[in-house]
mmCIF file of C-alpha atoms in Angstrom:
data_model
loop_
_atom_site.group_PDB
_atom_site.id
_atom_site.type_symbol
_atom_site.label_atom_id
_atom_site.label_comp_id
_atom_site.label_asym_id
_atom_site.label_seq_id
_atom_site.Cartn_x
_atom_site.Cartn_y
_atom_site.Cartn_z
ATOM 1 C CA UNK G 1 0.093 0.273 -0.080
ATOM 2 C CA UNK G 2 1.493 3.467 -1.028
ATOM 3 C CA UNK G 3 2.308 5.825 1.996
ATOM 4 C CA UNK G 4 2.224 9.437 1.937
ATOM 5 C CA UNK G 5 5.397 11.444 2.864
ATOM 6 C CA UNK G 6 4.634 13.312 6.079
ATOM 7 C CA UNK G 7 6.197 16.267 4.605
ATOM 8 C CA UNK G 8 3.454 16.842 2.713
ATOM 9 C CA UNK G 9 1.112 16.995 5.530
ATOM 10 C CA UNK G 10 -0.765 20.405 5.845
ATOM 11 C CA UNK G 11 0.697 21.154 9.417
ATOM 12 C CA UNK G 12 4.244 20.414 8.025
ATOM 13 C CA UNK G 13 4.048 23.131 5.437
ATOM 14 C CA UNK G 14 5.214 26.867 5.992
ATOM 15 C CA UNK G 15 2.424 28.965 7.463
ATOM 16 C CA UNK G 16 1.270 31.845 5.330
ATOM 17 C CA UNK G 17 1.428 35.237 7.004
ATOM 18 C CA UNK G 18 -1.865 36.695 7.603
ATOM 19 C CA UNK G 19 -2.823 40.557 7.413
ATOM 20 C CA UNK G 20 -4.895 41.035 10.505
ATOM 21 C CA UNK G 21 -4.439 44.605 10.616
ATOM 22 C CA UNK G 22 -6.866 47.569 9.975
ATOM 23 C CA UNK G 23 -6.811 47.489 6.013
ATOM 24 C CA UNK G 24 -8.461 44.074 5.888
ATOM 25 C CA UNK G 25 -12.522 43.717 5.243
ATOM 26 C CA UNK G 26 -14.249 41.064 6.517
ATOM 27 C CA UNK G 27 -17.704 39.688 5.479
ATOM 28 C CA UNK G 28 -19.618 41.727 7.995
ATOM 29 C CA UNK G 29 -17.921 44.924 6.323
ATOM 30 C CA UNK G 30 -18.734 43.757 2.998
ATOM 31 C CA UNK G 31 -22.348 43.447 3.758
ATOM 32 C CA UNK G 32 -22.567 46.931 5.503
ATOM 33 C CA UNK G 33 -21.112 48.560 2.644
ATOM 34 C CA UNK G 34 -23.593 47.109 0.320
ATOM 35 C CA UNK G 35 -26.472 47.839 2.516
ATOM 36 C CA UNK G 36 -25.168 51.469 3.078
ATOM 37 C CA UNK G 37 -24.900 51.515 -0.590
ATOM 38 C CA UNK G 38 -28.437 50.608 -1.363
ATOM 39 C CA UNK G 39 -29.592 52.727 1.514
ATOM 40 C CA UNK G 40 -28.069 55.733 -0.032
ATOM 41 C CA UNK G 41 -28.679 55.303 -3.611
ATOM 42 C CA UNK G 42 -30.297 57.756 -5.694
ATOM 43 C CA UNK G 43 -33.910 57.000 -6.245
ATOM 44 C CA UNK G 44 -33.850 58.493 -9.786
ATOM 45 C CA UNK G 45 -30.925 56.468 -10.826
ATOM 46 C CA UNK G 46 -30.945 53.170 -8.974
ATOM 47 C CA UNK G 47 -28.249 50.593 -8.869
ATOM 48 C CA UNK G 48 -27.979 48.555 -11.836
ATOM 49 C CA UNK G 49 -29.319 45.024 -11.315
ATOM 50 C CA UNK G 50 -26.136 43.452 -12.936
ATOM 51 C CA UNK G 51 -24.011 45.305 -10.424
ATOM 52 C CA UNK G 52 -26.067 44.152 -7.584
ATOM 53 C CA UNK G 53 -25.966 40.600 -8.554
ATOM 54 C CA UNK G 54 -22.237 40.819 -9.205
ATOM 55 C CA UNK G 55 -21.709 42.131 -5.548
ATOM 56 C CA UNK G 56 -23.713 39.415 -4.233
ATOM 57 C CA UNK G 57 -21.990 36.836 -5.798
ATOM 58 C CA UNK G 58 -18.619 38.260 -4.549
ATOM 59 C CA UNK G 59 -20.212 38.307 -1.035
ATOM 60 C CA UNK G 60 -21.207 34.469 -1.647
ATOM 61 C CA UNK G 61 -17.645 33.613 -2.833
ATOM 62 C CA UNK G 62 -16.099 35.352 0.289
ATOM 63 C CA UNK G 63 -18.524 33.435 2.599
ATOM 64 C CA UNK G 64 -17.865 30.023 0.959
ATOM 65 C CA UNK G 65 -13.968 30.758 1.019
ATOM 66 C CA UNK G 66 -14.464 31.487 4.671
ATOM 67 C CA UNK G 67 -16.040 28.162 5.517
ATOM 68 C CA UNK G 68 -13.735 26.079 3.676
ATOM 69 C CA UNK G 69 -10.757 28.061 5.327
ATOM 70 C CA UNK G 70 -12.591 26.827 8.644
ATOM 71 C CA UNK G 71 -13.146 23.177 7.370
ATOM 72 C CA UNK G 72 -9.684 22.893 6.387
ATOM 73 C CA UNK G 73 -8.518 24.037 9.659
ATOM 74 C CA UNK G 74 -10.619 21.303 11.387
ATOM 75 C CA UNK G 75 -9.276 18.738 9.294
ATOM 76 C CA UNK G 76 -5.704 19.875 10.141
ATOM 77 C CA UNK G 77 -6.619 19.555 13.807
ATOM 78 C CA UNK G 78 -8.183 16.155 13.259
ATOM 79 C CA UNK G 79 -5.104 14.918 11.425
ATOM 80 C CA UNK G 80 -2.682 15.953 14.031
ATOM 81 C CA UNK G 81 -4.568 14.585 16.951
ATOM 82 C CA UNK G 82 -4.931 10.898 14.815
ATOM 83 C CA UNK G 83 -0.963 11.209 14.226
ATOM 84 C CA UNK G 84 -0.464 11.172 17.795
ATOM 85 C CA UNK G 85 -2.951 8.385 18.559
ATOM 86 C CA UNK G 86 -1.447 6.470 15.770
ATOM 87 C CA UNK G 87 2.000 6.841 16.981
ATOM 88 C CA UNK G 88 0.904 6.201 20.635
ATOM 89 C CA UNK G 89 0.547 2.593 19.583
ATOM 90 C CA UNK G 90 4.213 2.509 19.621
ATOM 91 C CA UNK G 91 4.665 2.702 23.296
ATOM 92 C CA UNK G 92 6.178 -0.392 24.874
ATOM 93 C CA UNK G 93 7.177 -1.546 21.575
ATOM 94 C CA UNK G 94 10.951 -2.108 20.443
ATOM 95 C CA UNK G 95 12.176 0.003 17.731
ATOM 96 C CA UNK G 96 15.000 0.334 15.477
ATOM 97 C CA UNK G 97 15.993 3.686 14.695
ATOM 98 C CA UNK G 98 18.955 5.382 12.973
ATOM 99 C CA UNK G 99 21.062 8.468 13.376
ATOM 100 C CA UNK G 100 24.034 9.995 11.464
ATOM 101 C CA UNK G 101 27.300 9.813 13.493
ATOM 102 C CA UNK G 102 30.334 11.650 12.288
ATOM 103 C CA UNK G 103 33.230 9.628 11.549
ATOM 104 C CA UNK G 104 35.650 12.568 10.626
ATOM 105 C CA UNK G 105 35.768 15.796 9.388
ATOM 106 C CA UNK G 106 34.589 14.774 5.942
ATOM 107 C CA UNK G 107 32.554 11.300 6.636
ATOM 108 C CA UNK G 108 29.550 10.470 8.460
ATOM 109 C CA UNK G 109 27.951 6.862 8.731
ATOM 110 C CA UNK G 110 24.754 5.571 9.841
ATOM 111 C CA UNK G 111 24.378 3.972 13.208
ATOM 112 C CA UNK G 112 21.369 1.705 14.240
ATOM 113 C CA UNK G 113 19.996 1.404 17.828
ATOM 114 C CA UNK G 114 17.598 -0.541 19.240
ATOM 115 C CA UNK G 115 15.467 0.880 22.106
ATOM 116 C CA UNK G 116 11.950 0.822 23.733
ATOM 117 C CA UNK G 117 9.520 3.496 23.256
ATOM 118 C CA UNK G 118 8.338 5.211 26.555
ATOM 119 C CA UNK G 119 6.395 8.215 25.416
ATOM 120 C CA UNK G 120 4.999 10.103 22.337
ATOM 121 C CA UNK G 121 4.536 13.902 21.916
ATOM 122 C CA UNK G 122 3.302 16.455 19.215
ATOM 123 C CA UNK G 123 5.646 19.364 19.095
ATOM 124 C CA UNK G 124 3.953 22.941 18.684
ATOM 125 C CA UNK G 125 4.821 22.897 14.874
ATOM 126 C CA UNK G 126 3.190 19.517 14.585
ATOM 127 C CA UNK G 127 6.121 17.224 14.725
ATOM 128 C CA UNK G 128 5.874 13.833 16.160
ATOM 129 C CA UNK G 129 8.706 13.291 18.986
ATOM 130 C CA UNK G 130 9.277 9.713 20.532
ATOM 131 C CA UNK G 131 10.819 9.207 24.094
ATOM 132 C CA UNK G 132 13.049 6.098 24.308
ATOM 133 C CA UNK G 133 14.103 4.425 27.235
ATOM 134 C CA UNK G 134 17.473 5.852 27.449
ATOM 135 C CA UNK G 135 15.600 8.953 27.949
ATOM 136 C CA UNK G 136 16.161 10.324 24.393
ATOM 137 C CA UNK G 137 13.944 12.118 22.338
ATOM 138 C CA UNK G 138 14.085 11.278 18.402
ATOM 139 C CA UNK G 139 11.942 12.325 15.467
ATOM 140 C CA UNK G 140 9.410 9.832 13.917
ATOM 141 C CA UNK G 141 11.441 9.924 10.912
ATOM 142 C CA UNK G 142 14.494 8.205 12.473
ATOM 143 C CA UNK G 143 12.445 5.020 13.168
ATOM 144 C CA UNK G 144 13.442 2.147 10.414
ATOM 145 C CA UNK G 145 11.513 -0.569 11.999
ATOM 146 C CA UNK G 146 9.041 -1.407 14.994
ATOM 147 C CA UNK G 147 8.859 -4.829 16.743
ATOM 148 C CA UNK G 148 6.738 -6.394 19.606
ATOM 149 C CA UNK G 149 8.883 -6.657 22.855
ATOM 150 C CA UNK G 150 10.040 -10.207 23.238
ATOM 151 C CA UNK G 151 9.716 -12.152 26.379
ATOM 152 C CA UNK G 152 12.919 -12.729 28.574
ATOM 153 C CA UNK G 153 14.576 -9.658 26.944
ATOM 154 C CA UNK G 154 16.392 -7.175 29.178
ATOM 155 C CA UNK G 155 14.629 -3.800 29.569
ATOM 156 C CA UNK G 156 17.517 -1.632 27.443
ATOM 157 C CA UNK G 157 19.165 -4.129 25.082
ATOM 158 C CA UNK G 158 22.660 -3.312 23.659
ATOM 159 C CA UNK G 159 22.562 -0.758 20.648
ATOM 160 C CA UNK G 160 22.861 -2.473 17.315
ATOM 161 C CA UNK G 161 26.129 -2.813 15.867
ATOM 162 C CA UNK G 162 26.352 -0.399 12.688
ATOM 163 C CA UNK G 163 28.878 -2.418 10.872
ATOM 164 C CA UNK G 164 26.594 -5.412 10.388
ATOM 165 C CA UNK G 165 23.857 -3.183 8.733
ATOM 166 C CA UNK G 166 24.426 -1.927 5.218
ATOM 167 C CA UNK G 167 23.853 1.539 4.541
ATOM 168 C CA UNK G 168 22.586 2.936 1.239
ATOM 169 C CA UNK G 169 24.652 5.789 -0.016
#
């Protein structure tokens, strides 16, 4: 089953800057302007029907965009909470994770480690972080394997040997 890279999730996208200053008009302001325009129009030369319909269409579009924005925000909130619930299933499981280790000034290599998951949290920016039994927080992107805890296994098994793992370069 194909998976979606989490970097494409909405909460991982850069947040657009919003103008909340005095130069922004909302839908209430738009309606007030339209009503004022209708009340103060010249009776001998009333507003053209096409112009009125065009303004009402603009108002309708504005309201639909506002509703769509609210719906998308609710979707993002639900998606974030579901990610936390999904990752919470890792608590108590054995995980293999990878980190880059500097070999020398010019080279790094991948080191694979085995630990047990203790906790999961969502950072303010929506990133999932995982607490391991060695009190180290890692990013969920570092996980390479998840396994059920084996019976008669020590609480903190030794780290995996990076030389026995092949690394893709």
